[in-house]
Amino acid sequence: MNPQQTTIITPRRGWFDLDFWHLWRYRDLLLLFAMRDIKVRYKQTLLGPAWLILQPLALTAALTTVISGIAGISTGGHPAPIFYLTALVLWSYFSQVVSTASQVFIANGHLFSKIYFPRLVVPVSSLLSNGVALAIQLGVALAFLLWYQLTGKVDGLSWRLAFFPLVIIQIAAFSLAVGLCLGASTAKYRDTAHMTPFFIQIWLFVTPIIFPFSAIPEQYRTLTGFLNPLAVIIDEGRWCFFGTSAVGAPQIAAALVTTSVVLFVGVVIFQRVERTAMDML
Amino acid sequence: MTELPAVEVRGLSKRYRRGAIGVRSLREEVEQLVARLRSREAEASLNEFFAIKDITFSVPAGTVCGIIGRNGSGKTTLLKVLTSITAPDEGEAVMRGRIGSLLEVGAGFHPDLDGIENIYLNGAILGMSKAEITRKLDRIIKFADIGSFLETPVKRYSSGMYVRLAFAIAAHLEPEILVVDEVLAVGDAEFQRKCLGTMKNVAGEGRTVLFVSHNMAMVRQHCTKAIYLDRGLLKDFGEASSIIDAYLSNTAPSSDGSERVGDDDLWMHVAIVYPGTRERCNQLKFGGDYDFVLKLGARNSFHRSVVHIQIFDQEGNLISVLESLAEGVGQFDIVGQVEVVFSVRSLGLLPGTYSVGAALYAWAEDDPDLASENLLTFDVVAATVNDSYWPYLKEHGIVRLSHSAQLLKVD
């Protein structure tokens, strides 16, 4: 008998009982869930993964025409299409992960009620499966960047792109954090299920996606970092592309503080809820 | 090494709220909080009940242990707590060894993925690593016997293939503790034998099996120990055969010879009477004549009815169905009250205890509108046929085929 495999079932554990070793044992499941989602998502669609490219391009075209063209909102001096595309690629990753994670107990209720595995595997795997979309869309954005460099409009591909992975790690952490909080509360109160799409929509407008971070008055920038780390993360992404940014160390620190706090809270409430979530579905 | 029990359960309890099992809205939650703050008694008014209460038992390694009890007695809740699907409210359980659970076959299968992909996915959900699945892949495929369908999405599988694949994966998890919930009820007879064989192997290798079933014959045949749950309490725990006997003698419903199911809108009622009379009987003589009368009533009307009566033996095996359609009573409408009389002549059931169920369907519907598998029980007592001296007894089986015997001289 393997003593490591002894399971002790008790009513409540401590308020923080995340067992990393236990989670690590399910790493293959995490990858398999991610692969399943990737494989299944575009099955029986005509255009397949081309949707990944079409969606941000169509949105970019619309924003370029309406927001930049008609409304005349500043793009901080950068060519409008690449300005929007950079932000949209990051934004769609965030919104996809958050909406998947917020539905985790509802979408997987049947499975969760029949078999146990650490529930955290599911939202974490959505970071990976959506990461594929992010990579493809980023490729499109880089192609645009290259095009603008060749036409001499931006100081394109540079060493700054080496920092982009850090941006991705930050946005993944923050998306997971928000997703876990919403997912845990949706399991308990169905109200959040109605709230989430609406909430994401509003978030799109209060984040510097259709406007530059520099449009935020200087005295509010750090506060913005605390309240909406996504604003900072997206501007960091733009910095990797264009080399100019209104975001500095204080804002980055603020965003990191909020991300860590929300992630911690998210993990704690998620692992509390997962123990009895099946009684509520 | 001292052998600790594989499963040790101490004072395990789980509460649910009656009626409102489900998501509470924020408003309800606030109301409840206010009620709690006002008085401690508010707790009681929350209408909570114990799905399982103060369950204590321990199962030594290598035991096949049945969990029996009526519907709603807490069997499934107990399994869900033991497999960590939901947390208990009180008590503790210690499970020593890897746990494999089969609360439902194919939980986690994705219909769009093919056989191989689902083997990996389901295997990982059950707790295997990718390398382990790769190592066992050939054996799983062989056991499942789905041959050329490996690269077909499982949504195109027949239900038999689906079940075989699912069980094959679970069987190769090689858990120290296997938790099975009635999954063997699906699949064909040959496959059931294979599953049971695997289960026994599991036990033979010092592994432990917890097995929930309604089928007493199966529990008696395969389990050495049994746990009897009754309304959430552990009623009895011990040797399987004596526990099953206790269970069977307790579950006999009221034997006043008739029982009713349904409400005033739609009901049915079954009684066994002597032919042409209203006189009920619950002790039937082997070879005797009886009428099984199914009385149905509808407040408004119920159209295109089809009915049947089922007869089960004491262990829950279906023995025979008395079926209106097959006996030439076409679909009929219930307006007010009607009776369907099934006339049984020279009762072929051998001595023993039987129970009666009945169901009312609308024509061509799969699900009955009214059904009960336990409306009443009756005993059949021994009797002779053809003026023989020797009676037919319990030992002669379950039914006597209508026949006669003669002795012929052979020159």
PDB file of N, CA and C in Angstrom, chain A residues 112-178:
ATOM      1  N   PHE A 112     -18.260  16.919 -12.623  1.00  0.00           N
ATOM      2  CA  PHE A 112     -17.843  17.157 -11.240  1.00  0.00           C
ATOM      3  C   PHE A 112     -18.689  16.351 -10.253  1.00  0.00           C
ATOM      4  N   SER A 113     -19.950  16.074 -10.633  1.00  0.00           N
ATOM      5  CA  SER A 113     -20.797  15.369  -9.680  1.00  0.00           C
ATOM      6  C   SER A 113     -20.547  13.868  -9.730  1.00  0.00           C
ATOM      7  N   LYS A 114     -19.724  13.420 -10.679  1.00  0.00           N
ATOM      8  CA  LYS A 114     -19.498  11.988 -10.796  1.00  0.00           C
ATOM      9  C   LYS A 114     -18.091  11.572 -10.428  1.00  0.00           C
ATOM     10  N   ILE A 115     -17.173  12.487 -10.508  1.00  0.00           N
ATOM     11  CA  ILE A 115     -15.802  12.066 -10.259  1.00  0.00           C
ATOM     12  C   ILE A 115     -14.980  13.214  -9.698  1.00  0.00           C
ATOM     13  N   TYR A 116     -14.063  12.833  -8.828  1.00  0.00           N
ATOM     14  CA  TYR A 116     -13.246  13.848  -8.202  1.00  0.00           C
ATOM     15  C   TYR A 116     -11.886  13.997  -8.882  1.00  0.00           C
ATOM     16  N   PHE A 117     -11.497  15.209  -9.113  1.00  0.00           N
ATOM     17  CA  PHE A 117     -10.109  15.567  -9.418  1.00  0.00           C
ATOM     18  C   PHE A 117     -10.017  17.023  -9.009  1.00  0.00           C
ATOM     19  N   PRO A 118      -8.832  17.570  -8.802  1.00  0.00           N
ATOM     20  CA  PRO A 118      -8.777  18.951  -8.341  1.00  0.00           C
ATOM     21  C   PRO A 118      -9.439  19.868  -9.373  1.00  0.00           C
ATOM     22  N   ARG A 119     -10.475  20.558  -8.956  1.00  0.00           N
ATOM     23  CA  ARG A 119     -11.257  21.368  -9.899  1.00  0.00           C
ATOM     24  C   ARG A 119     -10.443  22.486 -10.517  1.00  0.00           C
ATOM     25  N   LEU A 120      -9.407  22.907  -9.809  1.00  0.00           N
ATOM     26  CA  LEU A 120      -8.564  23.996 -10.275  1.00  0.00           C
ATOM     27  C   LEU A 120      -7.919  23.676 -11.625  1.00  0.00           C
ATOM     28  N   VAL A 121      -7.824  22.359 -11.924  1.00  0.00           N
ATOM     29  CA  VAL A 121      -7.233  21.946 -13.193  1.00  0.00           C
ATOM     30  C   VAL A 121      -7.983  22.561 -14.381  1.00  0.00           C
ATOM     31  N   VAL A 122      -9.295  22.687 -14.266  1.00  0.00           N
ATOM     32  CA  VAL A 122     -10.077  23.136 -15.419  1.00  0.00           C
ATOM     33  C   VAL A 122      -9.806  24.607 -15.775  1.00  0.00           C
ATOM     34  N   PRO A 123      -9.948  25.547 -14.828  1.00  0.00           N
ATOM     35  CA  PRO A 123      -9.617  26.929 -15.213  1.00  0.00           C
ATOM     36  C   PRO A 123      -8.153  27.114 -15.609  1.00  0.00           C
ATOM     37  N   VAL A 124      -7.257  26.393 -14.960  1.00  0.00           N
ATOM     38  CA  VAL A 124      -5.849  26.549 -15.327  1.00  0.00           C
ATOM     39  C   VAL A 124      -5.616  26.024 -16.750  1.00  0.00           C
ATOM     40  N   SER A 125      -6.318  24.934 -17.101  1.00  0.00           N
ATOM     41  CA  SER A 125      -6.126  24.414 -18.458  1.00  0.00           C
ATOM     42  C   SER A 125      -6.649  25.402 -19.496  1.00  0.00           C
ATOM     43  N   SER A 126      -7.636  26.228 -19.118  1.00  0.00           N
ATOM     44  CA  SER A 126      -8.149  27.195 -20.100  1.00  0.00           C
ATOM     45  C   SER A 126      -7.110  28.283 -20.373  1.00  0.00           C
ATOM     46  N   LEU A 127      -6.171  28.483 -19.457  1.00  0.00           N
ATOM     47  CA  LEU A 127      -5.068  29.405 -19.744  1.00  0.00           C
ATOM     48  C   LEU A 127      -4.252  28.879 -20.912  1.00  0.00           C
ATOM     49  N   LEU A 128      -4.068  27.550 -20.927  1.00  0.00           N
ATOM     50  CA  LEU A 128      -3.272  26.956 -22.004  1.00  0.00           C
ATOM     51  C   LEU A 128      -4.047  26.906 -23.309  1.00  0.00           C
ATOM     52  N   SER A 129      -5.300  26.441 -23.259  1.00  0.00           N
ATOM     53  CA  SER A 129      -6.031  26.291 -24.516  1.00  0.00           C
ATOM     54  C   SER A 129      -6.258  27.647 -25.175  1.00  0.00           C
ATOM     55  N   ASN A 130      -6.529  28.660 -24.369  1.00  0.00           N
ATOM     56  CA  ASN A 130      -6.681  29.994 -24.955  1.00  0.00           C
ATOM     57  C   ASN A 130      -5.335  30.587 -25.347  1.00  0.00           C
ATOM     58  N   GLY A 131      -4.280  30.047 -24.760  1.00  0.00           N
ATOM     59  CA  GLY A 131      -2.939  30.492 -25.121  1.00  0.00           C
ATOM     60  C   GLY A 131      -2.612  30.219 -26.578  1.00  0.00           C
ATOM     61  N   VAL A 132      -3.197  29.129 -27.110  1.00  0.00           N
ATOM     62  CA  VAL A 132      -2.963  28.822 -28.525  1.00  0.00           C
ATOM     63  C   VAL A 132      -3.560  29.919 -29.399  1.00  0.00           C
ATOM     64  N   ALA A 133      -4.776  30.328 -29.055  1.00  0.00           N
ATOM     65  CA  ALA A 133      -5.413  31.414 -29.799  1.00  0.00           C
ATOM     66  C   ALA A 133      -4.579  32.686 -29.682  1.00  0.00           C
ATOM     67  N   LEU A 134      -4.108  32.933 -28.483  1.00  0.00           N
ATOM     68  CA  LEU A 134      -3.292  34.126 -28.252  1.00  0.00           C
ATOM     69  C   LEU A 134      -2.052  34.100 -29.143  1.00  0.00           C
ATOM     70  N   ALA A 135      -1.409  32.948 -29.219  1.00  0.00           N
ATOM     71  CA  ALA A 135      -0.184  32.847 -30.021  1.00  0.00           C
ATOM     72  C   ALA A 135      -0.458  33.111 -31.495  1.00  0.00           C
ATOM     73  N   ILE A 136      -1.553  32.538 -31.989  1.00  0.00           N
ATOM     74  CA  ILE A 136      -1.882  32.725 -33.409  1.00  0.00           C
ATOM     75  C   ILE A 136      -2.189  34.198 -33.688  1.00  0.00           C
ATOM     76  N   GLN A 137      -2.978  34.800 -32.802  1.00  0.00           N
ATOM     77  CA  GLN A 137      -3.368  36.192 -33.015  1.00  0.00           C
ATOM     78  C   GLN A 137      -2.163  37.119 -32.878  1.00  0.00           C
ATOM     79  N   LEU A 138      -1.270  36.741 -31.990  1.00  0.00           N
ATOM     80  CA  LEU A 138      -0.056  37.530 -31.817  1.00  0.00           C
ATOM     81  C   LEU A 138       0.782  37.489 -33.099  1.00  0.00           C
ATOM     82  N   GLY A 139       0.773  36.321 -33.736  1.00  0.00           N
ATOM     83  CA  GLY A 139       1.474  36.183 -35.015  1.00  0.00           C
ATOM     84  C   GLY A 139       0.933  37.178 -36.035  1.00  0.00           C
ATOM     85  N   VAL A 140      -0.399  37.307 -36.058  1.00  0.00           N
ATOM     86  CA  VAL A 140      -1.030  38.262 -36.979  1.00  0.00           C
ATOM     87  C   VAL A 140      -0.576  39.682 -36.630  1.00  0.00           C
ATOM     88  N   ALA A 141      -0.581  39.989 -35.347  1.00  0.00           N
ATOM     89  CA  ALA A 141      -0.175  41.332 -34.918  1.00  0.00           C
ATOM     90  C   ALA A 141       1.283  41.600 -35.309  1.00  0.00           C
ATOM     91  N   LEU A 142       2.109  40.567 -35.175  1.00  0.00           N
ATOM     92  CA  LEU A 142       3.521  40.747 -35.540  1.00  0.00           C
ATOM     93  C   LEU A 142       3.673  40.970 -37.044  1.00  0.00           C
ATOM     94  N   ALA A 143       2.845  40.287 -37.824  1.00  0.00           N
ATOM     95  CA  ALA A 143       2.886  40.480 -39.278  1.00  0.00           C
ATOM     96  C   ALA A 143       2.543  41.940 -39.621  1.00  0.00           C
ATOM     97  N   PHE A 144       1.542  42.468 -38.924  1.00  0.00           N
ATOM     98  CA  PHE A 144       1.177  43.878 -39.104  1.00  0.00           C
ATOM     99  C   PHE A 144       2.351  44.777 -38.748  1.00  0.00           C
ATOM    100  N   LEU A 145       2.973  44.433 -37.619  1.00  0.00           N
ATOM    101  CA  LEU A 145       4.078  45.251 -37.127  1.00  0.00           C
ATOM    102  C   LEU A 145       5.204  45.285 -38.166  1.00  0.00           C
ATOM    103  N   LEU A 146       5.459  44.100 -38.717  1.00  0.00           N
ATOM    104  CA  LEU A 146       6.509  43.983 -39.732  1.00  0.00           C
ATOM    105  C   LEU A 146       6.161  44.847 -40.943  1.00  0.00           C
ATOM    106  N   TRP A 147       4.911  44.788 -41.334  1.00  0.00           N
ATOM    107  CA  TRP A 147       4.433  45.586 -42.462  1.00  0.00           C
ATOM    108  C   TRP A 147       4.649  47.082 -42.203  1.00  0.00           C
ATOM    109  N   TYR A 148       4.292  47.528 -40.996  1.00  0.00           N
ATOM    110  CA  TYR A 148       4.457  48.953 -40.691  1.00  0.00           C
ATOM    111  C   TYR A 148       5.923  49.333 -40.605  1.00  0.00           C
ATOM    112  N   GLN A 149       6.730  48.390 -40.190  1.00  0.00           N
ATOM    113  CA  GLN A 149       8.166  48.672 -40.139  1.00  0.00           C
ATOM    114  C   GLN A 149       8.727  48.853 -41.549  1.00  0.00           C
ATOM    115  N   LEU A 150       8.286  47.966 -42.448  1.00  0.00           N
ATOM    116  CA  LEU A 150       8.767  48.042 -43.830  1.00  0.00           C
ATOM    117  C   LEU A 150       8.337  49.344 -44.487  1.00  0.00           C
ATOM    118  N   THR A 151       7.112  49.810 -44.111  1.00  0.00           N
ATOM    119  CA  THR A 151       6.658  51.072 -44.681  1.00  0.00           C
ATOM    120  C   THR A 151       7.156  52.256 -43.869  1.00  0.00           C
ATOM    121  N   GLY A 152       7.930  51.948 -42.812  1.00  0.00           N
ATOM    122  CA  GLY A 152       8.605  53.008 -42.056  1.00  0.00           C
ATOM    123  C   GLY A 152       7.728  53.779 -41.099  1.00  0.00           C
ATOM    124  N   LYS A 153       6.570  53.240 -40.756  1.00  0.00           N
ATOM    125  CA  LYS A 153       5.674  54.003 -39.891  1.00  0.00           C
ATOM    126  C   LYS A 153       5.933  53.794 -38.405  1.00  0.00           C
ATOM    127  N   VAL A 154       6.463  52.623 -38.031  1.00  0.00           N
ATOM    128  CA  VAL A 154       6.796  52.401 -36.619  1.00  0.00           C
ATOM    129  C   VAL A 154       8.205  51.830 -36.512  1.00  0.00           C
ATOM    130  N   ASP A 155       8.757  52.039 -35.315  1.00  0.00           N
ATOM    131  CA  ASP A 155      10.025  51.391 -35.021  1.00  0.00           C
ATOM    132  C   ASP A 155       9.679  49.970 -34.591  1.00  0.00           C
ATOM    133  N   GLY A 156       9.535  49.089 -35.551  1.00  0.00           N
ATOM    134  CA  GLY A 156       8.916  47.781 -35.360  1.00  0.00           C
ATOM    135  C   GLY A 156       9.640  46.793 -34.481  1.00  0.00           C
ATOM    136  N   LEU A 157       9.915  45.624 -35.078  1.00  0.00           N
ATOM    137  CA  LEU A 157      10.462  44.517 -34.314  1.00  0.00           C
ATOM    138  C   LEU A 157      11.745  44.917 -33.604  1.00  0.00           C
ATOM    139  N   SER A 158      11.693  44.883 -32.272  1.00  0.00           N
ATOM    140  CA  SER A 158      12.896  45.280 -31.534  1.00  0.00           C
ATOM    141  C   SER A 158      13.117  44.341 -30.367  1.00  0.00           C
ATOM    142  N   TRP A 159      14.174  44.600 -29.607  1.00  0.00           N
ATOM    143  CA  TRP A 159      14.498  43.818 -28.420  1.00  0.00           C
ATOM    144  C   TRP A 159      13.364  43.857 -27.400  1.00  0.00           C
ATOM    145  N   ARG A 160      12.530  44.893 -27.486  1.00  0.00           N
ATOM    146  CA  ARG A 160      11.457  45.029 -26.494  1.00  0.00           C
ATOM    147  C   ARG A 160      10.490  43.848 -26.534  1.00  0.00           C
ATOM    148  N   LEU A 161      10.375  43.218 -27.716  1.00  0.00           N
ATOM    149  CA  LEU A 161       9.456  42.075 -27.839  1.00  0.00           C
ATOM    150  C   LEU A 161       9.874  40.920 -26.939  1.00  0.00           C
ATOM    151  N   ALA A 162      11.142  40.912 -26.548  1.00  0.00           N
ATOM    152  CA  ALA A 162      11.607  39.863 -25.637  1.00  0.00           C
ATOM    153  C   ALA A 162      10.883  39.935 -24.296  1.00  0.00           C
ATOM    154  N   PHE A 163      10.313  41.110 -23.983  1.00  0.00           N
ATOM    155  CA  PHE A 163       9.570  41.253 -22.720  1.00  0.00           C
ATOM    156  C   PHE A 163       8.117  40.785 -22.830  1.00  0.00           C
ATOM    157  N   PHE A 164       7.701  40.505 -24.071  1.00  0.00           N
ATOM    158  CA  PHE A 164       6.283  40.156 -24.231  1.00  0.00           C
ATOM    159  C   PHE A 164       5.856  38.940 -23.406  1.00  0.00           C
ATOM    160  N   PRO A 165       6.698  37.910 -23.300  1.00  0.00           N
ATOM    161  CA  PRO A 165       6.298  36.773 -22.444  1.00  0.00           C
ATOM    162  C   PRO A 165       5.941  37.191 -21.024  1.00  0.00           C
ATOM    163  N   LEU A 166       6.620  38.210 -20.487  1.00  0.00           N
ATOM    164  CA  LEU A 166       6.281  38.679 -19.145  1.00  0.00           C
ATOM    165  C   LEU A 166       4.874  39.273 -19.124  1.00  0.00           C
ATOM    166  N   VAL A 167       4.539  39.963 -20.202  1.00  0.00           N
ATOM    167  CA  VAL A 167       3.183  40.526 -20.320  1.00  0.00           C
ATOM    168  C   VAL A 167       2.167  39.389 -20.325  1.00  0.00           C
ATOM    169  N   ILE A 168       2.511  38.326 -21.058  1.00  0.00           N
ATOM    170  CA  ILE A 168       1.582  37.191 -21.151  1.00  0.00           C
ATOM    171  C   ILE A 168       1.409  36.528 -19.775  1.00  0.00           C
ATOM    172  N   ILE A 169       2.501  36.376 -19.045  1.00  0.00           N
ATOM    173  CA  ILE A 169       2.394  35.768 -17.717  1.00  0.00           C
ATOM    174  C   ILE A 169       1.505  36.627 -16.814  1.00  0.00           C
ATOM    175  N   GLN A 170       1.698  37.919 -16.896  1.00  0.00           N
ATOM    176  CA  GLN A 170       0.876  38.817 -16.077  1.00  0.00           C
ATOM    177  C   GLN A 170      -0.596  38.723 -16.425  1.00  0.00           C
ATOM    178  N   ILE A 171      -0.867  38.727 -17.732  1.00  0.00           N
ATOM    179  CA  ILE A 171      -2.289  38.715 -18.110  1.00  0.00           C
ATOM    180  C   ILE A 171      -2.906  37.357 -17.787  1.00  0.00           C
ATOM    181  N   ALA A 172      -2.110  36.284 -17.906  1.00  0.00           N
ATOM    182  CA  ALA A 172      -2.629  34.963 -17.554  1.00  0.00           C
ATOM    183  C   ALA A 172      -2.966  34.918 -16.063  1.00  0.00           C
ATOM    184  N   ALA A 173      -2.069  35.453 -15.240  1.00  0.00           N
ATOM    185  CA  ALA A 173      -2.296  35.440 -13.796  1.00  0.00           C
ATOM    186  C   ALA A 173      -3.531  36.256 -13.444  1.00  0.00           C
ATOM    187  N   PHE A 174      -3.665  37.421 -14.071  1.00  0.00           N
ATOM    188  CA  PHE A 174      -4.800  38.263 -13.730  1.00  0.00           C
ATOM    189  C   PHE A 174      -6.114  37.668 -14.250  1.00  0.00           C
ATOM    190  N   SER A 175      -6.074  37.101 -15.464  1.00  0.00           N
ATOM    191  CA  SER A 175      -7.292  36.482 -16.006  1.00  0.00           C
ATOM    192  C   SER A 175      -7.746  35.334 -15.114  1.00  0.00           C
ATOM    193  N   LEU A 176      -6.787  34.513 -14.687  1.00  0.00           N
ATOM    194  CA  LEU A 176      -7.114  33.390 -13.814  1.00  0.00           C
ATOM    195  C   LEU A 176      -7.692  33.905 -12.503  1.00  0.00           C
ATOM    196  N   ALA A 177      -7.083  34.955 -11.975  1.00  0.00           N
ATOM    197  CA  ALA A 177      -7.531  35.512 -10.703  1.00  0.00           C
ATOM    198  C   ALA A 177      -8.985  35.940 -10.780  1.00  0.00           C
ATOM    199  N   VAL A 178      -9.312  36.722 -11.815  1.00  0.00           N
ATOM    200  CA  VAL A 178     -10.689  37.208 -11.965  1.00  0.00           C
ATOM    201  C   VAL A 178     -11.627  36.030 -12.240  1.00  0.00           C
TER     202      VAL A 178
END
